[in-house]
Coordinates of C-alpha atoms and ligand atoms in Angstrom, one line a residue:
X1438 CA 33.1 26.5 8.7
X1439 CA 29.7 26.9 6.6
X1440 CA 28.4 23.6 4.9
X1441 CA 28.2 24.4 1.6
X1442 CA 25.0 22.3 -0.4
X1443 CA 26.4 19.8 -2.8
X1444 CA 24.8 21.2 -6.0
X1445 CA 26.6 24.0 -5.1
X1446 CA 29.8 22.1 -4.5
X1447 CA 29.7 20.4 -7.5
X1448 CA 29.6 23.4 -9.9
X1449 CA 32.5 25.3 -8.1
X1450 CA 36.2 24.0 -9.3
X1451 CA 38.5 22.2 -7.4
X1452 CA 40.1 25.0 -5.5
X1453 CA 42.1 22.0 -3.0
X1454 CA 40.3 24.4 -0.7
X1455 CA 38.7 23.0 2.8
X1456 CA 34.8 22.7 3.0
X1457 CA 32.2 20.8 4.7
X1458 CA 29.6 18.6 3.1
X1459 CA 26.9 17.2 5.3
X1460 CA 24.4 14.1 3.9
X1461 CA 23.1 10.6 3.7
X1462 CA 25.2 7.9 2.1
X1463 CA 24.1 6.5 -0.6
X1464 CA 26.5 3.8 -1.7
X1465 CA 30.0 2.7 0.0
X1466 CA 32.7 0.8 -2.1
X1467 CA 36.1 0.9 -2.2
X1468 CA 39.6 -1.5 -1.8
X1469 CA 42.0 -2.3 0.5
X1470 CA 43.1 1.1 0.8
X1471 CA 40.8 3.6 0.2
X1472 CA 37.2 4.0 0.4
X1473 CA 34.2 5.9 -1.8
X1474 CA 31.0 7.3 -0.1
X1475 CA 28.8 8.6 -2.3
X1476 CA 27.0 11.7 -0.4
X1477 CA 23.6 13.4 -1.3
X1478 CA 21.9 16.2 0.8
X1479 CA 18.9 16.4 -1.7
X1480 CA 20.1 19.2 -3.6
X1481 CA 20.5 17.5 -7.1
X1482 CA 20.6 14.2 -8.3
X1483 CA 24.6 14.1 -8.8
X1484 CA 26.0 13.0 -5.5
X1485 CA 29.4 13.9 -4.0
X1486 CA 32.2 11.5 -3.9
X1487 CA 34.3 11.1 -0.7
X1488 CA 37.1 10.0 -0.7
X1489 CA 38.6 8.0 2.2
X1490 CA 42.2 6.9 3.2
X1491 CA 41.6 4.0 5.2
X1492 CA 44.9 4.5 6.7
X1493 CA 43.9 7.6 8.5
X1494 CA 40.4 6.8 10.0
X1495 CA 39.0 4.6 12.9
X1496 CA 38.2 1.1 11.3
X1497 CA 35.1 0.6 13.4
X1498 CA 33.8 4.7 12.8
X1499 CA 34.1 3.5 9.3
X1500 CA 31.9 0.4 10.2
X1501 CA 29.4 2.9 11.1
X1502 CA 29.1 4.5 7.8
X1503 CA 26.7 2.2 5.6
X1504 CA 23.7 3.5 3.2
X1505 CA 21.0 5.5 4.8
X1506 CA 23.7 6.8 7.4
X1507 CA 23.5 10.6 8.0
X1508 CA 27.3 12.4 8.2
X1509 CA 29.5 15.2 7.9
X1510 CA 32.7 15.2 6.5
X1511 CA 35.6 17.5 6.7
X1512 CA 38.1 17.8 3.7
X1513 CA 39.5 19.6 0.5
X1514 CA 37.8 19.6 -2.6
X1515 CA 40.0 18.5 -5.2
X1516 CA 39.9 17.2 -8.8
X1517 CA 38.3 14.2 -9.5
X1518 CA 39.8 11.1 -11.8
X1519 CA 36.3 9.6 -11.8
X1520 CA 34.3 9.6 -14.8
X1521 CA 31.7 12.2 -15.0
X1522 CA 32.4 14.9 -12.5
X1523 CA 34.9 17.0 -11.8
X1524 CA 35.3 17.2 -7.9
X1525 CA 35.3 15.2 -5.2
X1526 CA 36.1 15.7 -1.6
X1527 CA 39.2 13.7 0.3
X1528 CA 37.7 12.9 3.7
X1529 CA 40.0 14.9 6.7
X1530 CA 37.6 14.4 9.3
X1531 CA 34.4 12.8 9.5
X1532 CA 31.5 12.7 12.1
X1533 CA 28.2 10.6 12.4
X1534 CA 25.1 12.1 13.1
X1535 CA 22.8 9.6 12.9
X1536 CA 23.3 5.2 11.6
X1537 CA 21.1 3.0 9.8
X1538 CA 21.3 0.0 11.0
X1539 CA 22.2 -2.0 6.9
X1540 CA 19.4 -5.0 8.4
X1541 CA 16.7 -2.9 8.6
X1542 CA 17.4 0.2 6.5
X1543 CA 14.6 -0.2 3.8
X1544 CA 16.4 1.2 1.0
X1545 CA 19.5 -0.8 -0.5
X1546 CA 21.7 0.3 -3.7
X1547 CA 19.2 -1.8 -5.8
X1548 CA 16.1 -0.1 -7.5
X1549 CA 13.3 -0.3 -6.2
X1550 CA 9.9 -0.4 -7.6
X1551 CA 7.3 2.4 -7.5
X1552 CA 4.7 0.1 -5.6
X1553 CA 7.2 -0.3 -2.6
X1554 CA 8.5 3.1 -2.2
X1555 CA 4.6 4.0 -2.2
X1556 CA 4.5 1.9 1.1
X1557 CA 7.1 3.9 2.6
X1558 CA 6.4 7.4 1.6
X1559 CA 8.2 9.3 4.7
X1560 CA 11.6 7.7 3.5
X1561 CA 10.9 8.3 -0.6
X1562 CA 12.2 11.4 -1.0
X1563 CA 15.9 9.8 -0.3
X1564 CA 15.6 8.2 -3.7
X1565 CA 17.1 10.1 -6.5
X1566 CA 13.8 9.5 -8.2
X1567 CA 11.4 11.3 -5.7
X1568 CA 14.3 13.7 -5.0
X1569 CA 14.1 15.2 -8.3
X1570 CA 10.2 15.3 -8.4
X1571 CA 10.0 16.9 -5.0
X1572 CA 12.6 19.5 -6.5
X1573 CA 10.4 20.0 -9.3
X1574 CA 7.4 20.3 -7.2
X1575 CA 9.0 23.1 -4.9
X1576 CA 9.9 24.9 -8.5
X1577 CA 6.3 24.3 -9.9
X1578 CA 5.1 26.1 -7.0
X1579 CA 7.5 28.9 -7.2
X1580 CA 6.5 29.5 -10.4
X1581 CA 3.2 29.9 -10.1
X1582 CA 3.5 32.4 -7.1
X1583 CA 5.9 33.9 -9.3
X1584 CA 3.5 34.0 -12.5
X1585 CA 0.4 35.3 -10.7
X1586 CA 2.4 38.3 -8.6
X1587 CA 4.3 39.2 -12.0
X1588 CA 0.7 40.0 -13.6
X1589 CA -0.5 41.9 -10.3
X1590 CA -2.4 39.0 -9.0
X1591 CA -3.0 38.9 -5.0
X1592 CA -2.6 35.6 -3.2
X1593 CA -6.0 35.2 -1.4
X1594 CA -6.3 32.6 1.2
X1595 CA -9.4 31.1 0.9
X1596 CA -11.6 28.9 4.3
X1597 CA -10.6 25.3 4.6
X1598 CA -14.0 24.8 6.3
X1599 CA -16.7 25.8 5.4
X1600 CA -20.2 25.4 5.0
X1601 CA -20.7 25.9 1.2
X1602 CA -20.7 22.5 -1.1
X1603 CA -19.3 24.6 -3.6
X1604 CA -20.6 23.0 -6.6
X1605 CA -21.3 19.5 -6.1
X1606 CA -18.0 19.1 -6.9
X1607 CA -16.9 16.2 -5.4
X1608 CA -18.2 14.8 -2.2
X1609 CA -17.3 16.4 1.0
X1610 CA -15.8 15.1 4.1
X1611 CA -17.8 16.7 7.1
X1612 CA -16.2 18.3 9.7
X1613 CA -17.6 18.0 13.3
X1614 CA -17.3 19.1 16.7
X1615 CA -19.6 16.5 17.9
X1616 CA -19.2 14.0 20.8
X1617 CA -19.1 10.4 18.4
X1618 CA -19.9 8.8 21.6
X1619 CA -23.2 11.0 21.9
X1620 CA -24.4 11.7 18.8
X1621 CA -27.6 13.7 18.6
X1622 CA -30.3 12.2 17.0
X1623 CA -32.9 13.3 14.3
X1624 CA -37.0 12.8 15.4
X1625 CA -36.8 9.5 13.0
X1626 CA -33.6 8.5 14.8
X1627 CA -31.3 8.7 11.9
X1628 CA -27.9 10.8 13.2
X1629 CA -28.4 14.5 12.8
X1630 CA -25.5 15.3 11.1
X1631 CA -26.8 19.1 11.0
X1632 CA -25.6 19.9 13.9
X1633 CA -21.8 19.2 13.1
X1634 CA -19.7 22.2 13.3
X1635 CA -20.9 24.0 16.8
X1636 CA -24.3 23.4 15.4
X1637 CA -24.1 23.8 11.5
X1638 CA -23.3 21.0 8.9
X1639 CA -19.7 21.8 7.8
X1640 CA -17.0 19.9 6.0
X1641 CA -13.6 20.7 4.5
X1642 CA -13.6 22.7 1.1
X1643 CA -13.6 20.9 -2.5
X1644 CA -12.6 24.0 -3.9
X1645 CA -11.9 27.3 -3.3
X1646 CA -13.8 28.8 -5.6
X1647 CA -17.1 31.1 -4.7
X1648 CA -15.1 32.6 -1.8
X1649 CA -12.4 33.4 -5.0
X1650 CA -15.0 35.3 -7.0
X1651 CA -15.8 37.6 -4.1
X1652 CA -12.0 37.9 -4.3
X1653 CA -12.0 39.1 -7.6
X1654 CA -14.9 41.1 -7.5
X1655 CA -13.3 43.5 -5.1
X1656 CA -9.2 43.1 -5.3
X1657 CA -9.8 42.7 -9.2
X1658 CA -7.4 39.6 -9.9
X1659 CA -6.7 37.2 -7.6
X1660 CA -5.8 33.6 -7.3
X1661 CA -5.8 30.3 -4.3
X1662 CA -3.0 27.7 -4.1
X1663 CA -4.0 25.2 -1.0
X1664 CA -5.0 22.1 -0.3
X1665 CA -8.4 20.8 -1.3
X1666 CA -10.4 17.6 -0.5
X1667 CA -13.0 15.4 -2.5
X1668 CA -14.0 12.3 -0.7
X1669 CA -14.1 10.2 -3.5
X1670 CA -13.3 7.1 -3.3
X1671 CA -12.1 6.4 -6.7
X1672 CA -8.7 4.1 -7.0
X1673 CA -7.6 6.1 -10.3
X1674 CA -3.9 7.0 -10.9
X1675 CA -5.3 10.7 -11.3
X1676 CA -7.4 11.6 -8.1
X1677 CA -6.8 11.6 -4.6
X1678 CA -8.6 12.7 -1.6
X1679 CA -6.4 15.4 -0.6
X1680 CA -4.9 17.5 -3.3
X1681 CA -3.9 20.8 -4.2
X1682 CA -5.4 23.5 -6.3
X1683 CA -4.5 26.7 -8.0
X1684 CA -7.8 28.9 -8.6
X1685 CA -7.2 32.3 -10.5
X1686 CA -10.7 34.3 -10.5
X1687 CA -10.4 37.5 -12.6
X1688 CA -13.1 40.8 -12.7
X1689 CA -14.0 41.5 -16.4
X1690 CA -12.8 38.8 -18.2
X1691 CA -14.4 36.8 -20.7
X1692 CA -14.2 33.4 -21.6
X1693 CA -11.9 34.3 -24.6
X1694 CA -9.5 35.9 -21.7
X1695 CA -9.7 33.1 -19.7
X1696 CA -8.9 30.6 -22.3
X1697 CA -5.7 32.7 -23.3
X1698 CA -5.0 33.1 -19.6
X1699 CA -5.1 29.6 -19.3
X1700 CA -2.6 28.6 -22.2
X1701 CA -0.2 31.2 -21.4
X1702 CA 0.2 30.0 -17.9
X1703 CA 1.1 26.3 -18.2
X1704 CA 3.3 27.6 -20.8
X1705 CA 4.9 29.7 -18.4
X1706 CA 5.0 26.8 -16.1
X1707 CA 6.4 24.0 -18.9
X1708 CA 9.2 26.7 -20.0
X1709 CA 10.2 27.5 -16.1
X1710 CA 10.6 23.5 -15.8
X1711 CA 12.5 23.1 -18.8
X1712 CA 14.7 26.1 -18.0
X1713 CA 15.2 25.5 -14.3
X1714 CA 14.6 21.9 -13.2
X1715 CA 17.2 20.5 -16.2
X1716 CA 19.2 18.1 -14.1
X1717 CA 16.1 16.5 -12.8
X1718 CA 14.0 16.3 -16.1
X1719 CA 16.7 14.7 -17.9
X1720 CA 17.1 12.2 -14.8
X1721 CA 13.0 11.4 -15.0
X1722 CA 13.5 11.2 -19.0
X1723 CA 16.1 8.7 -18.9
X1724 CA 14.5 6.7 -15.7
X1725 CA 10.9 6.8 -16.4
X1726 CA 10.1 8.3 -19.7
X1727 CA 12.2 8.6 -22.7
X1728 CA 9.4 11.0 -23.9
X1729 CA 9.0 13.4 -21.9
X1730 CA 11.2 16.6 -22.5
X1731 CA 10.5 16.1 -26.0
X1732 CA 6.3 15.9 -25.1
X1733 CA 7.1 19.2 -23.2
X1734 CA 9.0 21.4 -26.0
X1735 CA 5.9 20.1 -28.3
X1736 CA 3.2 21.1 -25.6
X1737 CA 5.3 24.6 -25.1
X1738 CA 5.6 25.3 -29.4
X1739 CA 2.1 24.4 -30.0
X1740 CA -1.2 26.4 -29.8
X1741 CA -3.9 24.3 -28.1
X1742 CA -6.6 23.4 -30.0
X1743 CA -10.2 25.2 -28.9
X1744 CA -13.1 23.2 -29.8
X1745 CA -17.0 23.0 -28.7
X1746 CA -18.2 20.0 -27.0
X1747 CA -20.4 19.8 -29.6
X1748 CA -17.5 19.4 -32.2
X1749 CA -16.0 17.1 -29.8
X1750 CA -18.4 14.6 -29.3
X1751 CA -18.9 14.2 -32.8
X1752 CA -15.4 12.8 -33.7
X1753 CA -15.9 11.0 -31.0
X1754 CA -18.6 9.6 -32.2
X1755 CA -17.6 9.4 -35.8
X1756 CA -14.1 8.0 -34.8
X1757 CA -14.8 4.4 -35.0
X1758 CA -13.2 3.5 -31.6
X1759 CA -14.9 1.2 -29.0
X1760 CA -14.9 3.3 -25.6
X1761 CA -15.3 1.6 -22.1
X1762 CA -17.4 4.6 -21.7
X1763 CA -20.0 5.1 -24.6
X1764 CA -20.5 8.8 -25.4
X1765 CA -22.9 10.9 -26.9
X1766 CA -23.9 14.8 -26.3
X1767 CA -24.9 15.3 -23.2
X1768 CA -22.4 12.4 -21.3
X1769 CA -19.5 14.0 -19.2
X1770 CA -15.9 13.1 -21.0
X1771 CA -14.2 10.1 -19.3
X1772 CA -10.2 10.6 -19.8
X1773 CA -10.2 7.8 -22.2
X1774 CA -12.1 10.5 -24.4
X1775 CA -10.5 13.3 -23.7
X1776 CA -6.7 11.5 -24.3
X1777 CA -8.5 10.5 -27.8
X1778 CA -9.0 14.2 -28.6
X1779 CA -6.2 14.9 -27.5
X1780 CA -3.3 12.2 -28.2
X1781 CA -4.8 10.9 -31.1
X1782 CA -7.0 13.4 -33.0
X1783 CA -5.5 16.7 -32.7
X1784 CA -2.5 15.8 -31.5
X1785 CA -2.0 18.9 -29.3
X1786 CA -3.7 20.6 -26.0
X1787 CA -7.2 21.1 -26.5
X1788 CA -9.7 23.1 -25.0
X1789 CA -13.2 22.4 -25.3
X1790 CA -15.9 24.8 -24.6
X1791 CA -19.5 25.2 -24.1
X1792 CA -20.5 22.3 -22.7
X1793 CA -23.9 21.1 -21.6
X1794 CA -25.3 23.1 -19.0
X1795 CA -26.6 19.7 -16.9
X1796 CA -22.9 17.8 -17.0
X1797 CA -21.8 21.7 -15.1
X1798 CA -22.2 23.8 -12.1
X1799 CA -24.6 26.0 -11.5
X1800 CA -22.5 29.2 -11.6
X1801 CA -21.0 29.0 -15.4
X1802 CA -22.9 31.6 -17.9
X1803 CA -25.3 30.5 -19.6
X1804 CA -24.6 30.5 -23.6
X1805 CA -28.0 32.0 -25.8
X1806 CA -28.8 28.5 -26.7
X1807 CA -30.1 27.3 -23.5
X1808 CA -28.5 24.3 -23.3
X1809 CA -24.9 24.7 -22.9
X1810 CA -22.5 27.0 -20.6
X1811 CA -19.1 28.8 -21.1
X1812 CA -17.2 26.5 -19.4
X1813 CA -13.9 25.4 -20.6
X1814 CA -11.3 21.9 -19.6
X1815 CA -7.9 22.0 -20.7
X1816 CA -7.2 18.6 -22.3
X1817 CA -3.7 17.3 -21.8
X1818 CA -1.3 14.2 -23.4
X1819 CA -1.3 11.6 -21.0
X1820 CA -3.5 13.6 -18.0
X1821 CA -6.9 14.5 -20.1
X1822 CA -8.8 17.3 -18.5
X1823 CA -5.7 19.7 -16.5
X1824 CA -8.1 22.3 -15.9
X1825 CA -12.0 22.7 -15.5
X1826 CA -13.1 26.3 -15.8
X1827 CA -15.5 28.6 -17.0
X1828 CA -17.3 32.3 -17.2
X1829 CA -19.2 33.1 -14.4
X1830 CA -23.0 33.9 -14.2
X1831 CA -22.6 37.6 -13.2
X1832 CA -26.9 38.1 -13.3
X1833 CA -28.5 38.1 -10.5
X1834 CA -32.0 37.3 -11.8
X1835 CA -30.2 34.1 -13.6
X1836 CA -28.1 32.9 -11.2
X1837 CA -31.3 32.7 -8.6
X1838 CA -33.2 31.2 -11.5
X1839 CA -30.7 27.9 -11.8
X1840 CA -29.9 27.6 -8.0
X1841 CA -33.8 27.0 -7.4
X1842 CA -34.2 25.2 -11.1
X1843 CA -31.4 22.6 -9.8
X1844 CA -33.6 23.1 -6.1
X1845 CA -29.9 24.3 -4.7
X1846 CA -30.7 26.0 -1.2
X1847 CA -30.9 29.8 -1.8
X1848 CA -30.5 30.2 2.0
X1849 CA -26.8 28.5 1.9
X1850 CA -25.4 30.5 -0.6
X1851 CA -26.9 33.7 0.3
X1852 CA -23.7 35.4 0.6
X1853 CA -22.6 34.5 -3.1
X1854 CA -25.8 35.3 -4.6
X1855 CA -24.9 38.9 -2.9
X1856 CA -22.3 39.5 -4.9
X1857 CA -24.7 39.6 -8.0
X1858 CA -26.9 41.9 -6.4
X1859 CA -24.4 44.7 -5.5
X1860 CA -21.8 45.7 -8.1
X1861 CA -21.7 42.8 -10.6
X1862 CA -19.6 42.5 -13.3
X1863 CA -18.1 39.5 -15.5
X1864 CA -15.6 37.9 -14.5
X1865 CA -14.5 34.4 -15.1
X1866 CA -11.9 31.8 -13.1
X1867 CA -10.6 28.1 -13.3
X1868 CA -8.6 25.5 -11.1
X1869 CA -5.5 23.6 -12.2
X1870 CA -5.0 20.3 -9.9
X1871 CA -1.1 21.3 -9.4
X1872 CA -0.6 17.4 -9.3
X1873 CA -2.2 16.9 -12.2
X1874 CA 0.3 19.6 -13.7
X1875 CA 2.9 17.5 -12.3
X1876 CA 2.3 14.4 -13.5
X1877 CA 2.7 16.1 -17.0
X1878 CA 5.9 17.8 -16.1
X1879 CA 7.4 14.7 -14.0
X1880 CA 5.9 12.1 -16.5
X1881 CA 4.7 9.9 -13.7
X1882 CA 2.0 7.8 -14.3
X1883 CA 0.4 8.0 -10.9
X1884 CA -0.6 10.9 -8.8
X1885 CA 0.2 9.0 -5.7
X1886 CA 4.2 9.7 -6.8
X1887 CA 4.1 13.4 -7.2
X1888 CA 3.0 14.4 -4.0
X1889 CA 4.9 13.6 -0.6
X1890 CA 2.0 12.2 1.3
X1891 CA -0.5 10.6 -0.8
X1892 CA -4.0 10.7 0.7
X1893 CA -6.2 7.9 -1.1
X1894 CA -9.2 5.9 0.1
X1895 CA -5.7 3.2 1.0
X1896 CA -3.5 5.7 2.9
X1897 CA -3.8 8.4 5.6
X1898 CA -0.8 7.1 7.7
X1899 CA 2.0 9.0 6.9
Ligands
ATP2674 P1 -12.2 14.9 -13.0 O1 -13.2 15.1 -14.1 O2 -10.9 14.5 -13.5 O3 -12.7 14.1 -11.8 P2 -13.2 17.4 -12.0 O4 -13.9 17.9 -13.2 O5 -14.0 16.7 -11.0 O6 -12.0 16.4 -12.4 P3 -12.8 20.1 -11.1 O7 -13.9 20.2 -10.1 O8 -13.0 20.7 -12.4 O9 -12.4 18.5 -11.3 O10 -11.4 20.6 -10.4 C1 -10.4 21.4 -11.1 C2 -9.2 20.6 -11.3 O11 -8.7 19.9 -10.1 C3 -9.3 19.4 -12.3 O12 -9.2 19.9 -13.6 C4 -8.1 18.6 -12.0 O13 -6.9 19.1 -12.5 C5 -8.0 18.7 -10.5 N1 -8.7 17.6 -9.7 C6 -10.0 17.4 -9.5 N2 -10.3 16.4 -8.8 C7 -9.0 15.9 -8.4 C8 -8.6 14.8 -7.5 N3 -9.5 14.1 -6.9 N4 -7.3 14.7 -7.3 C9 -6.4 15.5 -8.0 N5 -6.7 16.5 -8.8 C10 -8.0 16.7 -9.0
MG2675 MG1 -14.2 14.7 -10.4
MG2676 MG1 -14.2 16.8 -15.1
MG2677 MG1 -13.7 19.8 -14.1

């Protein structure tokens, strides 16, 4: 007979009709008589309830069945007299796959703390906590597929490795196909690194961006979602060294379009949540933050807030408070300032614009004044900057002009500066770190919990 999934189970009535349920134990109790296993298969927070009559099973099978053990049970689904849900399955027939030995099994009925379950990431996920953001995580990423081909985006799959530092965006981790045991040397005797990747420097991409633009200047709309890497080795709850990115790069629009592009789509993503992860938001709102459905209908209702840099450095200034981080025009927001804006002044999403052209890349147009760019960050409770962004510099002569003013190697980046020379037009893009995004949907406080294999500076184990 075909195993039904118990979120499925659960919503069905009790029919006294026979199914299957196959899943990890979660807790054992019981009397004399009878016992309860509480079953999950990772398909909702709610487990199902099995009931046992002692009477009719092998005392030492039953031995077998402790938390963490994997099984499948044969029975009828009838009514349950438990508080809190309506079926529950009377055990006809049950079978172990797999035991967990109760001495060693590392997670017990107890809670247990974020720290720890960090430790042993590969077993997190049977945690109703890390169930529900790995369910929310899986529907986040939907979504956004789902968003993007609804607006007649194409999915381009941008390189991994490549030889293009993007934007000095983070630094890289180089790739190589050298011998470590035989390292070429420079004439000075240093390692010569240049000839990593079958003779070429190369290291794993810290964005997909450039190779997006000559997306978007062909297929018109398009957008990345893979994994990116910065080898940064900054402890903070908000970066890692392995993360992913979603990186929509649009023909002919304007930063206007690309702010309103921006806005409409975490929307989108904050309503899809609310409307379709329920069960596991109100589990992380009653768990970890009593805030948090309520910070996402506020987010969802309100428009964000666009503001210069200019404008935002001055309440920042005039704001009284005692940063760790002093700032002044010209200094690139720290999240304590951006959380100020955001949490404290405004009180909504902001995004601030036109920021100074030397805190930025070398591809964002260039405003009239000389001095700052069209680039835009989203500014979000709790997270600060969501989303970096900008307009592109669609003019050739310009483009050149900056890559040699910031003495950027023309030769490198000779296939992006083509673009500019054959069929320009504007066009403008941005990334949203999709953990990031999920920290503000999950209201986790650590971007180590929202993806399933942290990679930090501390762990590339498992
Ligand atoms: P930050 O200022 O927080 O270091 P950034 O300006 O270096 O971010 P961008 O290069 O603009 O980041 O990348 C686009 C988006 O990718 C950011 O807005 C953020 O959401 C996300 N992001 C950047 N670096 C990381 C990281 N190390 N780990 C997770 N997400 C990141
Ligand atoms: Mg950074
Ligand atoms: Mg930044
Ligand atoms: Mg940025």
């Amino acid at each position: 007979m075909k195993s039904l999934r118990i979120a499925e189970l659960l919503q069905s009535p009790a029919t006294d009709a026979e199914v299957v349920v196959k899943g990890w134990v979660r807790t054992k109790r019981g009397n004399k008589n009878v016992a309860f296993i509480a079953l999950n298969d990772g398909s909702c927070v709610a487990n199902m309830q099995v009931v046992v009559d002692l009477a009719k099973f092998d005392e030492e099978l039953l031995r077998k069945v402790t938390t963490g053990a994997c099984l499948r049970v044969d029975g009828r689904l009838v009514a349950s007299c438990g508080a809190g849900q309506g079926v529950e399955v009377q055990a006809e027939k049950i079978e172990i796959y797999g035991t967990a030995d109760p001495e060693t099994y590392p997670l017990q009925k107890k809670g247990h703390s974020l720290e720890f379950l960090r430790d042993i990431a590969y077993l997190r996920p049977r945690t109703n906590t890390f169930g529900a953001i790995f369910r929310i995580r899986h529907a986040m990423a939907y979504a956004i597929h789902k968003y993007f081909n609804d607006k007649g985006f194409y999915y381009l799959h941008t390189p991994l490795i490549t030889a293009s530092d993007c934007e000095g965006a983070g630094a890289m981790f180089q790739v190589t196909t050298l011998d470590l045991n035989n390292l070429p040397k420079t004439e000075e005797g240093a390692v010569d690194y240049s000839q990593d990747f079958f003779g070429r420097p190369c290291s794993l991409t810290v964005s997909g961006q450039l190779e997006g633009e000559l997306g978007a200047l062909s297929l018109g709309q398009i957008y990345t979602f893979g994994p990116t890497f910065r080898a940064e080795n900054s402890n903070t709850p908000r970066h890692l060294s392995e993360f992913w990115m979603i990186e929509p790069e649009m023909a002919f629009y304007e930063l206007e379009d690309n702010m309103e592009l921006a806005e409409d789509f975490l929307k989108y993503l904050i309503r899809y949540a609310l409307e379709n992860c329920r069960e596991d938001l109100e589990f992380m709102n009653k768990m970890w933050d009593n805030g948090l459905i309520e910070r996402l209908n506020f987010v969802l209702n309100h428009e964000f807030k666009r503001l210069d840099y200019t404008e935002g450095v001055e309440i920042l200034k005039a704001s009284g408070r005692k940063f760790e981080f002093p700032c002044d025009w010209g200094c690139d927001l720290q999240s304590e300032h951006e959380r100020y804006l955001v949490e404290e002044h405004f009180k909504r999403p902001v995004i601030l614009i036109n920021y100074p052209k030397q805190i930025k890349a070398f591809y964002m147009k260039q405003n009239e004044d000389g001095k700052t760019v069209r680039a835009m960050d989203v500014l979000f409770p709790k997270i600060g900057e969501i989303i970096g962004g900008s307009e592109r510099e669609a003019d050739y002569e310009k483009l050149s002009a900056r890559v040699h003013e910031l003495g950027m190697n023309e030769k490198e980046l000779w296939w992006y500066l083509d673009t500019r020379r054959w069929g320009s037009a504007p066009h403008s893009g941005f990334g949203l770190g999709f953990e990031r995004l999920l920290l503000f949907v999950t209201g986790m406080g650590n971007i180590r919990d929202v993806i399933p294999f942290p990679r930090t500076p501390k762990n590339a184990e498992f």
